[in-house]
């Protein structure tokens, strides 16, 4: 009987002020709900282990008594926990502020969320989100209970904090992509440099926010993906000015130009001044696909752009149009002559090997040019190039070769 125990301990205290007697007396007062007597006792001189009794009261759910005891010893962390159980959320926040520990802030915050005291929860949350390793748990707690609006409001309020970090900006962007897509673009334009772009890219793609995806690819310098996204989702992501800005930075954008000219051929005049640097990749494109842009390449070749010239020359080679190729290289000289010559000298058609010899000649590689002509029995070309070289030794070797081959008429012509 706790009432009898209180009387016994009070009598024992009069005879001996032992610590264990006073400690048990405090607990007995708590068990009998004599809170006013308890408060008076601990306010005066005593030798009791008040913290210990407070913990015992807390564990047994005697929160009013625990509140008095923790307040007496200024244990604000435990006091905040106790106040949460009592539903005194404002007081719990005040105690949490005094305790100033992340663990306490989390406990009070989650309790306020459960109690739908979102204003107080936000006060606590602002002390939690600044710790990157605590952010995920906080977000999950809100999301699992469906409080998306309140979570977004919390993170928006936190962006102005001195200790705001990348995780906060990133998670807010992801939340926008899921629940407020109309706000995502503005957020990215303001804070793209402070978000984890790969994570936000995945979120934007999952949410089918194609314009935002293009924006992020551009900032992340994945220009190829930006162009491909614009091409695949023109209704949402196509902006001609943005396309021209990005495509100028792409390292391998031939497929994008290919699709642009087939789908948006009416705008081709605006693309004339794009630096066509895709020539290095053109040989890997199926020549049947290149046929789609052949008229376009011809229309802009007058700019004598290296990329355009090489793409068209490759196409003409694949088409086995040696006359068109010869006309192209005669009219427009801005291309890698030697690379094309080396490719053509292995061609199965003699007319292309003849062009290879012509290219070597044009680059003062007279010996290679003449040797290639000799190999293909192009006697007239061999004599012409040897004469143009003004190289006596080369001419003598050609004459000797004619004699060895029994080509007296060629020898005589030389």
Short mmCIF file of N, CA and C in Angstrom, two decimals, residues 278-345:
data_model
loop_
_atom_site.label_atom_id
_atom_site.label_comp_id
_atom_site.label_asym_id
_atom_site.label_seq_id
_atom_site.Cartn_x
_atom_site.Cartn_y
_atom_site.Cartn_z
N UNK A 278 30.11 17.28 -86.81
CA UNK A 278 29.77 15.87 -86.70
C UNK A 278 30.49 15.00 -87.72
N UNK A 279 31.38 15.59 -88.53
CA UNK A 279 31.98 14.83 -89.62
C UNK A 279 32.73 13.60 -89.12
N UNK A 280 33.35 13.71 -87.95
CA UNK A 280 34.15 12.60 -87.46
C UNK A 280 33.29 11.38 -87.16
N UNK A 281 32.01 11.59 -86.98
CA UNK A 281 31.12 10.47 -86.67
C UNK A 281 30.31 10.03 -87.88
N UNK A 282 30.38 10.78 -88.96
CA UNK A 282 29.49 10.52 -90.09
C UNK A 282 29.70 9.13 -90.67
N UNK A 283 30.93 8.63 -90.65
CA UNK A 283 31.18 7.34 -91.26
C UNK A 283 30.49 6.20 -90.53
N UNK A 284 30.07 6.44 -89.28
CA UNK A 284 29.40 5.39 -88.52
C UNK A 284 27.89 5.43 -88.68
N UNK A 285 27.39 6.42 -89.41
CA UNK A 285 25.97 6.54 -89.66
C UNK A 285 25.60 5.74 -90.91
N UNK A 286 24.51 5.02 -90.87
CA UNK A 286 24.07 4.28 -92.05
C UNK A 286 23.85 5.26 -93.21
N UNK A 287 24.43 4.93 -94.37
CA UNK A 287 24.35 5.89 -95.47
C UNK A 287 22.91 6.06 -95.95
N UNK A 288 22.06 5.02 -95.74
CA UNK A 288 20.66 5.19 -96.11
C UNK A 288 20.01 6.30 -95.28
N UNK A 289 20.45 6.42 -94.02
CA UNK A 289 19.94 7.50 -93.18
C UNK A 289 20.47 8.85 -93.64
N UNK A 290 21.71 8.85 -94.10
CA UNK A 290 22.30 10.09 -94.57
C UNK A 290 21.55 10.67 -95.77
N UNK A 291 20.90 9.78 -96.52
CA UNK A 291 20.15 10.25 -97.68
C UNK A 291 19.07 11.25 -97.29
N UNK A 292 18.57 11.13 -96.04
CA UNK A 292 17.54 12.06 -95.58
C UNK A 292 18.01 13.51 -95.61
N UNK A 293 19.28 13.70 -95.35
CA UNK A 293 19.78 15.08 -95.24
C UNK A 293 20.67 15.47 -96.42
N UNK A 294 20.75 14.62 -97.42
CA UNK A 294 21.60 14.95 -98.56
C UNK A 294 21.21 16.27 -99.21
N UNK A 295 19.91 16.53 -99.46
CA UNK A 295 19.55 17.83 -100.04
C UNK A 295 19.96 19.00 -99.16
N UNK A 296 19.84 18.78 -97.86
CA UNK A 296 20.22 19.84 -96.93
C UNK A 296 21.72 20.09 -96.96
N UNK A 297 22.50 19.01 -96.99
CA UNK A 297 23.96 19.15 -97.03
C UNK A 297 24.39 19.89 -98.30
N UNK A 298 23.76 19.58 -99.40
CA UNK A 298 24.10 20.27 -100.64
C UNK A 298 23.74 21.75 -100.55
N UNK A 299 22.62 22.05 -99.90
CA UNK A 299 22.17 23.44 -99.84
C UNK A 299 23.07 24.32 -99.00
N UNK A 300 23.80 23.70 -98.06
CA UNK A 300 24.67 24.51 -97.20
C UNK A 300 26.15 24.32 -97.52
N UNK A 301 26.47 23.52 -98.53
CA UNK A 301 27.89 23.26 -98.82
C UNK A 301 28.62 24.50 -99.30
N UNK A 302 27.87 25.48 -99.78
CA UNK A 302 28.53 26.70 -100.26
C UNK A 302 29.25 27.44 -99.15
N UNK A 303 28.98 27.08 -97.88
CA UNK A 303 29.72 27.67 -96.77
C UNK A 303 31.10 27.03 -96.60
N UNK A 304 31.35 25.97 -97.38
CA UNK A 304 32.64 25.27 -97.36
C UNK A 304 33.03 24.88 -95.93
N UNK A 305 32.04 24.34 -95.21
CA UNK A 305 32.27 23.89 -93.83
C UNK A 305 32.85 22.48 -93.85
N UNK A 306 33.88 22.26 -93.07
CA UNK A 306 34.58 20.98 -93.10
C UNK A 306 33.64 19.82 -92.78
N UNK A 307 32.83 19.97 -91.74
CA UNK A 307 31.92 18.90 -91.36
C UNK A 307 30.93 18.56 -92.45
N UNK A 308 30.37 19.59 -93.07
CA UNK A 308 29.40 19.38 -94.15
C UNK A 308 30.09 18.68 -95.32
N UNK A 309 31.27 19.18 -95.71
CA UNK A 309 31.99 18.60 -96.85
C UNK A 309 32.29 17.12 -96.62
N UNK A 310 32.77 16.79 -95.44
CA UNK A 310 33.17 15.41 -95.19
C UNK A 310 31.95 14.49 -95.11
N UNK A 311 30.86 14.99 -94.50
CA UNK A 311 29.64 14.18 -94.44
C UNK A 311 29.12 13.90 -95.85
N UNK A 312 29.11 14.92 -96.70
CA UNK A 312 28.61 14.74 -98.06
C UNK A 312 29.55 13.86 -98.88
N UNK A 313 30.86 14.04 -98.72
CA UNK A 313 31.82 13.20 -99.44
C UNK A 313 31.68 11.73 -99.04
N UNK A 314 31.46 11.50 -97.77
CA UNK A 314 31.26 10.12 -97.30
C UNK A 314 29.99 9.53 -97.92
N UNK A 315 28.96 10.35 -97.97
CA UNK A 315 27.69 9.89 -98.55
C UNK A 315 27.86 9.55 -100.03
N UNK A 316 28.54 10.41 -100.77
CA UNK A 316 28.76 10.18 -102.20
C UNK A 316 29.59 8.93 -102.43
N UNK A 317 30.53 8.68 -101.53
CA UNK A 317 31.35 7.47 -101.63
C UNK A 317 30.50 6.23 -101.42
N UNK A 318 29.63 6.28 -100.40
CA UNK A 318 28.76 5.14 -100.12
C UNK A 318 27.79 4.90 -101.28
N UNK A 319 27.38 5.98 -101.93
CA UNK A 319 26.47 5.85 -103.08
C UNK A 319 27.21 5.43 -104.35
N UNK A 320 28.54 5.37 -104.27
CA UNK A 320 29.40 5.05 -105.42
C UNK A 320 29.21 6.06 -106.56
N UNK A 321 29.00 7.30 -106.16
CA UNK A 321 28.84 8.39 -107.13
C UNK A 321 30.20 9.09 -107.28
N UNK A 322 31.07 8.50 -108.11
CA UNK A 322 32.42 9.05 -108.22
C UNK A 322 32.44 10.40 -108.92
N UNK A 323 31.50 10.61 -109.84
CA UNK A 323 31.44 11.90 -110.52
C UNK A 323 31.03 13.01 -109.55
N UNK A 324 30.03 12.71 -108.71
CA UNK A 324 29.60 13.68 -107.71
C UNK A 324 30.69 13.97 -106.71
N UNK A 325 31.44 12.91 -106.33
CA UNK A 325 32.53 13.08 -105.38
C UNK A 325 33.63 13.96 -105.97
N UNK A 326 33.98 13.70 -107.23
CA UNK A 326 35.03 14.50 -107.87
C UNK A 326 34.60 15.97 -107.97
N UNK A 327 33.35 16.20 -108.28
CA UNK A 327 32.84 17.57 -108.37
C UNK A 327 32.87 18.25 -107.00
N UNK A 328 32.54 17.48 -105.96
CA UNK A 328 32.52 18.04 -104.61
C UNK A 328 33.91 18.44 -104.15
N UNK A 329 34.90 17.56 -104.35
CA UNK A 329 36.24 17.87 -103.85
C UNK A 329 36.91 18.95 -104.69
N UNK A 330 36.50 19.09 -105.94
CA UNK A 330 37.05 20.17 -106.76
C UNK A 330 36.47 21.52 -106.34
N UNK A 331 35.20 21.52 -105.95
CA UNK A 331 34.53 22.78 -105.63
C UNK A 331 34.78 23.23 -104.20
N UNK A 332 34.92 22.27 -103.28
CA UNK A 332 35.03 22.63 -101.86
C UNK A 332 36.20 21.87 -101.25
N UNK A 333 37.24 22.61 -100.87
CA UNK A 333 38.50 21.98 -100.47
C UNK A 333 38.68 21.83 -98.96
N UNK A 334 37.69 22.24 -98.18
CA UNK A 334 37.84 22.19 -96.72
C UNK A 334 37.41 20.82 -96.19
N UNK A 335 38.32 19.85 -96.29
CA UNK A 335 38.10 18.51 -95.75
C UNK A 335 39.46 17.84 -95.58
N UNK A 336 39.48 16.73 -94.90
CA UNK A 336 40.73 16.01 -94.65
C UNK A 336 41.08 15.21 -95.90
N UNK A 337 41.91 15.80 -96.75
CA UNK A 337 42.25 15.20 -98.03
C UNK A 337 42.92 13.83 -97.87
N UNK A 338 43.89 13.76 -97.00
CA UNK A 338 44.68 12.52 -96.87
C UNK A 338 43.82 11.38 -96.34
N UNK A 339 42.99 11.67 -95.35
CA UNK A 339 42.13 10.62 -94.80
C UNK A 339 41.21 10.06 -95.87
N UNK A 340 40.63 10.95 -96.67
CA UNK A 340 39.75 10.49 -97.75
C UNK A 340 40.54 9.71 -98.79
N UNK A 341 41.74 10.17 -99.12
CA UNK A 341 42.56 9.47 -100.11
C UNK A 341 42.90 8.06 -99.63
N UNK A 342 43.27 7.94 -98.37
CA UNK A 342 43.62 6.62 -97.82
C UNK A 342 42.42 5.68 -97.85
N UNK A 343 41.25 6.25 -97.63
CA UNK A 343 40.04 5.43 -97.67
C UNK A 343 39.72 5.00 -99.10
N UNK A 344 39.87 5.93 -100.04
CA UNK A 344 39.50 5.65 -101.42
C UNK A 344 40.47 4.71 -102.12
N UNK A 345 41.74 4.71 -101.73
CA UNK A 345 42.70 3.86 -102.43
C UNK A 345 42.43 2.37 -102.16
#
